mmCIF file of C-alpha atoms in Angstrom:
data_model
loop_
_atom_site.group_PDB
_atom_site.id
_atom_site.type_symbol
_atom_site.label_atom_id
_atom_site.label_comp_id
_atom_site.label_asym_id
_atom_site.label_seq_id
_atom_site.Cartn_x
_atom_site.Cartn_y
_atom_site.Cartn_z
ATOM 1 C CA MET A 1 -15.911 -0.642 -20.994
ATOM 2 C CA HIS A 2 -14.559 2.736 -19.832
ATOM 3 C CA LYS A 3 -16.789 5.320 -18.773
ATOM 4 C CA PRO A 4 -16.757 8.907 -19.574
ATOM 5 C CA GLY A 5 -15.189 11.049 -17.207
ATOM 6 C CA THR A 6 -13.276 8.242 -15.411
ATOM 7 C CA PRO A 7 -9.589 8.160 -15.610
ATOM 8 C CA THR A 8 -7.983 5.713 -18.179
ATOM 9 C CA LEU A 9 -6.433 2.968 -16.068
ATOM 10 C CA VAL A 10 -2.693 2.477 -16.745
ATOM 11 C CA ASP A 11 -0.890 -0.683 -16.226
ATOM 12 C CA ASN A 12 1.428 0.231 -13.031
ATOM 13 C CA ALA A 13 4.293 -2.334 -14.246
ATOM 14 C CA PRO A 14 7.119 0.473 -14.111
ATOM 15 C CA LEU A 15 5.911 1.201 -10.609
ATOM 16 C CA ILE A 16 6.240 -2.293 -9.415
ATOM 17 C CA SER A 17 9.881 -2.194 -11.148
ATOM 18 C CA MET A 18 10.377 1.018 -8.898
ATOM 19 C CA LEU A 19 8.969 -0.601 -5.702
ATOM 20 C CA GLN A 20 11.017 -3.818 -6.025
ATOM 21 C CA GLU A 21 14.277 -1.851 -6.467
ATOM 22 C CA PHE A 22 13.207 0.252 -3.574
ATOM 23 C CA ILE A 23 12.481 -2.895 -1.383
ATOM 24 C CA PHE A 24 15.824 -5.227 -2.509
ATOM 25 C CA ALA A 25 18.128 -2.102 -1.775
ATOM 26 C CA PRO A 26 20.239 -3.694 1.239
ATOM 27 C CA GLU A 27 20.248 -0.270 3.246
ATOM 28 C CA ARG A 28 16.378 -0.342 3.602
ATOM 29 C CA ARG A 29 16.766 -3.677 5.380
ATOM 30 C CA PHE A 30 13.340 -5.530 4.344
ATOM 31 C CA THR A 31 12.880 -8.727 5.428
ATOM 32 C CA TYR A 32 11.019 -11.352 3.190
ATOM 33 C CA HIS A 33 8.283 -13.841 4.305
ATOM 34 C CA GLU A 34 6.691 -16.314 2.423
ATOM 35 C CA TYR A 35 2.953 -16.234 1.852
ATOM 36 C CA ASP A 36 1.151 -18.447 4.607
ATOM 37 C CA HIS A 37 -1.887 -19.040 2.615
ATOM 38 C CA GLY A 38 -4.038 -17.656 5.376
ATOM 39 C CA ALA A 39 -2.498 -19.271 8.368
ATOM 40 C CA GLU A 40 -1.717 -15.981 10.238
ATOM 41 C CA ALA A 41 -5.090 -14.431 9.061
ATOM 42 C CA ARG A 42 -7.116 -17.208 10.655
ATOM 43 C CA ARG A 43 -5.077 -17.130 13.699
ATOM 44 C CA PHE A 44 -6.552 -13.502 14.419
ATOM 45 C CA GLY A 45 -9.984 -14.301 13.548
ATOM 46 C CA TYR A 46 -9.836 -13.377 10.009
ATOM 47 C CA ARG A 47 -13.453 -12.754 8.670
ATOM 48 C CA PRO A 48 -13.928 -14.060 5.136
ATOM 49 C CA PHE A 49 -15.468 -11.931 2.423
ATOM 50 C CA ALA A 50 -18.185 -14.890 1.795
ATOM 51 C CA SER A 51 -19.385 -14.438 5.622
ATOM 52 C CA SER A 52 -23.007 -12.966 6.048
ATOM 53 C CA ASP A 53 -21.772 -11.318 9.109
ATOM 54 C CA ARG A 54 -21.412 -7.388 8.524
ATOM 55 C CA ASN A 55 -21.011 -6.041 11.692
ATOM 56 C CA ALA A 56 -18.231 -3.420 11.994
ATOM 57 C CA PHE A 57 -15.206 -3.856 13.739
ATOM 58 C CA ILE A 58 -14.628 -0.867 16.148
ATOM 59 C CA VAL A 59 -11.455 0.172 17.961
ATOM 60 C CA THR A 60 -11.824 3.150 20.316
ATOM 61 C CA ALA A 61 -8.829 5.312 21.234
ATOM 62 C CA ASP A 62 -9.302 4.026 24.788
ATOM 63 C CA GLU A 63 -8.611 0.461 23.333
ATOM 64 C CA ALA A 64 -5.788 1.230 20.979
ATOM 65 C CA ALA A 65 -2.275 -0.087 21.590
ATOM 66 C CA ILE A 66 -1.051 1.863 18.348
ATOM 67 C CA GLU A 67 -2.461 4.254 15.890
ATOM 68 C CA LEU A 68 -0.567 4.361 12.625
ATOM 69 C CA GLY A 69 -0.953 7.263 10.143
ATOM 70 C CA SER A 70 -2.936 9.340 12.580
ATOM 71 C CA PRO A 71 -3.614 13.257 11.787
ATOM 72 C CA ARG A 72 -0.230 14.011 13.451
ATOM 73 C CA HIS A 73 1.716 11.015 11.721
ATOM 74 C CA GLN A 74 2.273 10.642 7.887
ATOM 75 C CA SER A 75 1.385 7.352 6.398
ATOM 76 C CA LEU A 76 1.177 6.325 2.596
ATOM 77 C CA ALA A 77 -0.793 3.490 1.433
ATOM 78 C CA THR A 78 -0.565 2.300 -2.236
ATOM 79 C CA LEU A 79 -1.977 -0.637 -4.202
ATOM 80 C CA LEU A 80 -0.024 -1.163 -7.574
ATOM 81 C CA TRP A 81 -1.053 -3.951 -9.971
ATOM 82 C CA THR A 82 0.148 -5.109 -13.327
ATOM 83 C CA ALA A 83 -1.317 -7.829 -15.926
ATOM 84 C CA ASN A 84 2.502 -8.416 -16.997
ATOM 85 C CA ASP A 85 4.904 -10.862 -15.543
ATOM 86 C CA ASP A 86 6.739 -8.209 -13.792
ATOM 87 C CA LEU A 87 5.767 -9.043 -10.193
ATOM 88 C CA ALA A 88 8.310 -11.319 -8.318
ATOM 89 C CA ALA A 89 6.926 -13.992 -5.909
ATOM 90 C CA GLY A 90 4.177 -13.181 -3.723
ATOM 91 C CA GLY A 91 4.772 -12.888 0.005
ATOM 92 C CA VAL A 92 5.492 -10.215 2.626
ATOM 93 C CA TRP A 93 8.140 -7.677 3.006
ATOM 94 C CA THR A 94 8.723 -6.080 6.252
ATOM 95 C CA SER A 95 11.229 -3.161 7.696
ATOM 96 C CA GLY A 96 11.096 -0.172 10.288
ATOM 97 C CA THR A 97 10.156 -1.231 13.464
ATOM 98 C CA ASP A 98 8.157 -4.093 13.986
ATOM 99 C CA LEU A 99 4.278 -3.275 15.443
ATOM 100 C CA LEU A 100 5.220 -5.639 18.666
ATOM 101 C CA ASP A 101 8.252 -3.332 19.182
ATOM 102 C CA ILE A 102 6.555 0.125 19.111
ATOM 103 C CA ARG A 103 6.481 1.748 22.530
ATOM 104 C CA GLU A 104 4.808 5.120 21.348
ATOM 105 C CA PRO A 105 1.031 5.009 20.883
ATOM 106 C CA HIS A 106 1.552 6.688 17.483
ATOM 107 C CA ALA A 107 3.701 5.793 14.622
ATOM 108 C CA CYS A 108 4.157 6.664 11.014
ATOM 109 C CA LEU A 109 3.426 3.938 8.283
ATOM 110 C CA MET A 110 4.503 2.856 4.385
ATOM 111 C CA LEU A 111 2.186 0.286 3.123
ATOM 112 C CA ALA A 112 2.358 -0.918 -0.496
ATOM 113 C CA VAL A 113 0.393 -3.897 -2.326
ATOM 114 C CA MET A 114 1.522 -5.204 -5.716
ATOM 115 C CA ALA A 115 -0.815 -7.654 -7.315
ATOM 116 C CA ARG A 116 -0.773 -9.544 -10.854
ATOM 117 C CA ILE A 117 -4.024 -9.647 -12.407
ATOM 118 C CA GLU A 118 -5.399 -11.344 -15.290
ATOM 119 C CA PRO A 119 -6.213 -9.639 -18.565
ATOM 120 C CA GLY A 120 -9.569 -8.086 -18.480
ATOM 121 C CA PHE A 121 -9.517 -8.065 -14.829
ATOM 122 C CA ASP A 122 -11.204 -4.702 -13.672
ATOM 123 C CA ALA A 123 -8.355 -2.977 -11.711
ATOM 124 C CA GLY A 124 -10.764 -0.006 -11.099
ATOM 125 C CA ASP A 125 -13.088 -2.154 -9.064
ATOM 126 C CA ALA A 126 -14.183 -0.363 -5.946
ATOM 127 C CA ARG A 127 -13.879 -3.487 -4.049
ATOM 128 C CA PHE A 128 -10.556 -4.352 -5.230
ATOM 129 C CA ARG A 129 -8.954 -1.150 -4.274
ATOM 130 C CA SER A 130 -10.863 -1.109 -0.783
ATOM 131 C CA ILE A 131 -9.124 -4.176 0.258
ATOM 132 C CA LEU A 132 -6.093 -2.226 1.155
ATOM 133 C CA ASN A 133 -7.832 -0.994 3.928
ATOM 134 C CA LEU A 134 -8.411 -4.424 5.396
ATOM 135 C CA SER A 135 -11.626 -2.885 7.054
ATOM 136 C CA ASN A 136 -13.746 -5.262 9.018
ATOM 137 C CA ARG A 137 -11.578 -8.338 8.509
ATOM 138 C CA ILE A 138 -9.847 -8.590 11.586
ATOM 139 C CA PRO A 139 -11.341 -8.074 15.181
ATOM 140 C CA GLY A 140 -9.267 -5.440 16.757
ATOM 141 C CA TYR A 141 -8.216 -3.735 13.613
ATOM 142 C CA MET A 142 -9.997 -0.757 12.293
ATOM 143 C CA ALA A 143 -8.910 1.504 9.583
ATOM 144 C CA ARG A 144 -10.205 4.947 8.008
ATOM 145 C CA SER A 145 -9.222 5.829 4.617
ATOM 146 C CA VAL A 146 -8.603 9.132 2.851
ATOM 147 C CA PRO A 147 -6.928 9.223 -0.593
ATOM 148 C CA GLY A 148 -3.606 7.810 -0.363
ATOM 149 C CA LYS A 149 -3.620 7.710 3.349
ATOM 150 C CA LEU A 150 -4.762 5.082 5.923
ATOM 151 C CA TRP A 151 -5.464 5.895 9.731
ATOM 152 C CA ILE A 152 -5.120 2.435 11.606
ATOM 153 C CA ARG A 153 -6.038 1.574 15.093
ATOM 154 C CA ILE A 154 -4.733 -1.786 16.562
ATOM 155 C CA SER A 155 -5.994 -2.906 19.737
ATOM 156 C CA ARG A 156 -4.109 -3.812 22.599
ATOM 157 C CA ASP A 157 -5.650 -7.337 22.673
ATOM 158 C CA LEU A 158 -4.473 -7.659 19.242
ATOM 159 C CA ILE A 159 -1.097 -6.574 19.875
ATOM 160 C CA LYS A 160 -0.960 -8.855 23.205
ATOM 161 C CA ARG A 161 -1.917 -11.888 20.805
ATOM 162 C CA GLY A 162 1.308 -11.225 18.621
ATOM 163 C CA PHE A 163 -0.105 -9.173 15.599
ATOM 164 C CA SER A 164 2.984 -8.054 14.058
ATOM 165 C CA SER A 165 4.195 -6.149 11.049
ATOM 166 C CA GLU A 166 4.442 -9.402 8.973
ATOM 167 C CA SER A 167 0.818 -10.351 10.503
ATOM 168 C CA LEU A 168 -0.527 -7.410 8.912
ATOM 169 C CA GLY A 169 0.983 -8.083 5.692
ATOM 170 C CA GLN A 170 -0.134 -11.895 5.535
ATOM 171 C CA CYS A 171 -3.646 -10.581 6.368
ATOM 172 C CA LEU A 172 -3.430 -8.194 3.549
ATOM 173 C CA VAL A 173 -1.984 -10.651 1.224
ATOM 174 C CA HIS A 174 -4.754 -13.336 2.132
ATOM 175 C CA SER A 175 -7.662 -10.757 1.756
ATOM 176 C CA PHE A 176 -6.703 -9.952 -1.548
ATOM 177 C CA HIS A 177 -6.808 -13.898 -2.621
ATOM 178 C CA ASP A 178 -10.019 -14.376 -0.519
ATOM 179 C CA ALA A 179 -12.009 -11.638 -2.436
ATOM 180 C CA PHE A 180 -10.347 -12.622 -5.880
ATOM 181 C CA PRO A 181 -9.123 -16.266 -6.115
ATOM 182 C CA GLU A 182 -8.450 -15.702 -9.829
ATOM 183 C CA ILE A 183 -5.638 -13.158 -9.070
ATOM 184 C CA GLY A 184 -2.104 -13.867 -9.331
ATOM 185 C CA PRO A 185 0.917 -13.389 -6.897
ATOM 186 C CA VAL A 186 0.258 -10.777 -4.388
ATOM 187 C CA ALA A 187 2.841 -9.131 -2.088
ATOM 188 C CA ALA A 188 2.846 -6.492 0.580
ATOM 189 C CA ALA A 189 5.574 -4.383 1.948
ATOM 190 C CA VAL A 190 4.920 -2.972 5.429
ATOM 191 C CA ALA A 191 7.297 -0.613 7.272
ATOM 192 C CA ALA A 192 6.053 1.404 10.444
ATOM 193 C CA GLY A 193 7.832 3.744 12.727
ATOM 194 C CA SER A 194 10.220 4.942 9.820
ATOM 195 C CA ALA A 195 9.874 8.562 8.858
ATOM 196 C CA GLY A 196 12.651 8.003 6.513
ATOM 197 C CA LEU A 197 11.261 4.839 4.519
ATOM 198 C CA VAL A 198 8.008 6.975 4.304
ATOM 199 C CA ARG A 199 9.755 9.770 2.801
ATOM 200 C CA GLU A 200 11.705 7.708 0.314
ATOM 201 C CA PHE A 201 8.594 5.984 -0.678
ATOM 202 C CA THR A 202 6.802 9.317 -1.441
ATOM 203 C CA PRO A 203 7.867 9.322 -5.219
ATOM 204 C CA ILE A 204 6.182 5.866 -6.095
ATOM 205 C CA HIS A 205 3.320 6.664 -4.051
ATOM 206 C CA SER A 206 2.847 10.198 -6.102
ATOM 207 C CA LEU A 207 3.437 8.427 -9.372
ATOM 208 C CA GLU A 208 0.580 6.100 -8.599
ATOM 209 C CA ARG A 209 -1.667 8.978 -8.018
ATOM 210 C CA ALA A 210 -0.741 10.389 -11.318
ATOM 211 C CA TYR A 211 -1.519 6.750 -13.050
ATOM 212 C CA SER A 212 -4.632 6.482 -11.321
ATOM 213 C CA GLY A 213 -6.031 9.862 -12.076
ATOM 214 C CA LYS A 214 -6.103 10.648 -8.236
ATOM 215 C CA ASN A 215 -3.830 13.893 -8.958
ATOM 216 C CA ARG A 216 -6.146 16.054 -10.490
ATOM 217 C CA LYS A 217 -3.692 18.346 -12.086
ATOM 218 C CA LEU A 218 -0.738 15.903 -13.010
ATOM 219 C CA SER A 219 -1.664 13.400 -15.823
ATOM 220 C CA LEU A 220 -0.085 10.650 -17.576
ATOM 221 C CA GLU A 221 0.145 11.363 -21.408
ATOM 222 C CA ALA A 222 0.196 8.500 -24.064
ATOM 223 C CA SER A 223 3.638 8.823 -24.577
ATOM 224 C CA GLY A 224 4.524 8.100 -20.869
ATOM 225 C CA ALA A 225 5.329 11.671 -19.914
ATOM 226 C CA LEU A 226 3.679 13.494 -17.179
ATOM 227 C CA GLU A 227 2.167 16.720 -17.780
ATOM 228 C CA CYS A 228 0.552 19.285 -15.595
ATOM 229 C CA ALA A 229 -2.433 21.201 -16.243
ATOM 230 C CA ASP A 230 -1.316 24.029 -13.918
ATOM 231 C CA LEU A 231 0.726 27.040 -15.037
ATOM 232 C CA SER A 232 2.131 27.909 -11.569
ATOM 233 C CA CYS A 233 3.560 25.765 -8.937
ATOM 234 C CA ALA A 234 4.032 28.405 -6.266
ATOM 235 C CA SER A 235 0.373 27.868 -5.055
ATOM 236 C CA CYS A 236 -0.378 24.362 -6.088
ATOM 237 C CA ASP A 237 -1.212 21.869 -3.231
ATOM 238 C CA GLU A 238 0.150 18.960 -5.283
ATOM 239 C CA LYS A 239 3.946 20.435 -5.606
ATOM 240 C CA PRO A 240 5.199 18.121 -2.956
ATOM 241 C CA SER A 241 4.089 15.324 -5.328
ATOM 242 C CA CYS A 242 5.362 16.828 -8.341
ATOM 243 C CA ASP A 243 8.955 17.552 -6.666
ATOM 244 C CA ALA A 244 9.148 13.946 -5.536
ATOM 245 C CA ILE A 245 8.446 12.808 -8.898
ATOM 246 C CA ARG A 246 10.855 15.033 -10.566
ATOM 247 C CA GLU A 247 13.658 13.962 -7.836
ATOM 248 C CA ILE A 248 12.894 10.166 -8.771
ATOM 249 C CA VAL A 249 12.911 10.878 -12.716
ATOM 250 C CA ALA A 250 16.269 12.837 -12.429
ATOM 251 C CA ILE A 251 17.660 9.809 -10.573
ATOM 252 C CA LYS A 252 16.446 7.048 -12.902
ATOM 253 C CA LYS A 253 18.049 9.346 -15.883
ATOM 254 C CA SER A 254 21.201 9.806 -14.200
ATOM 255 C CA LYS A 255 21.371 5.909 -13.585
ATOM 256 C CA GLN A 256 20.512 5.160 -16.976
ATOM 257 C CA GLY A 257 23.230 7.784 -18.332
ATOM 258 C CA ASN A 258 26.112 6.131 -16.474
ATOM 259 C CA GLU A 259 25.059 2.577 -17.422
ATOM 260 C CA GLN A 260 25.218 3.750 -21.354
ATOM 261 C CA ALA A 261 28.456 5.587 -20.687
#
């Protein structure tokens, strides 16, 4: 039942289509890895949701080999869901610089998860959305979350044991299946150390914020149009998001026009 004052949830199928187009573009050099059904997660000591252990996994700054999306480095983390059959096979897509090859202590991050849910599944469930953080699932992995952004610390020990970009994606996919066994295919896209990929992903991330009601000024109308409650863009802190959305909408319209010509 929809609670008064909460945003109406809108199926993310159009955004999943856009993200798949983003990933499949050859110039972005994403590599596909089949879902390993938890093998990689278990290798790194994954803690199941059924575990009675509730102790937090802490990684201090001194213990960290890499910080992803620190306050000085951009990170975008997005969860997309659909009840339609629009999601390609589950699995993991990786691009950018592998976590094992990053030599700097800080790096940017683009992280996206796509999940197919059954009709009636509550996509607004806080636990469903919190899985994106992977908090307290992997020893040596710690994440802090703010809206749309993750700040991740990965310990030196975890990196020495071979925790790669694929490992992160496999652990994420497995975590969704562990928490919700009834869920359909889940796919994760992970790209670290590439400011270009983060920038190119921004429009999709911004649209998801509008779809889910996280952007308090931009709203999705019943017609599918995006409307803004603010009369002036000059002093609006959501302007970068709106500009990114306008850019991708313009590109989409241009492509549709060329196809119809």
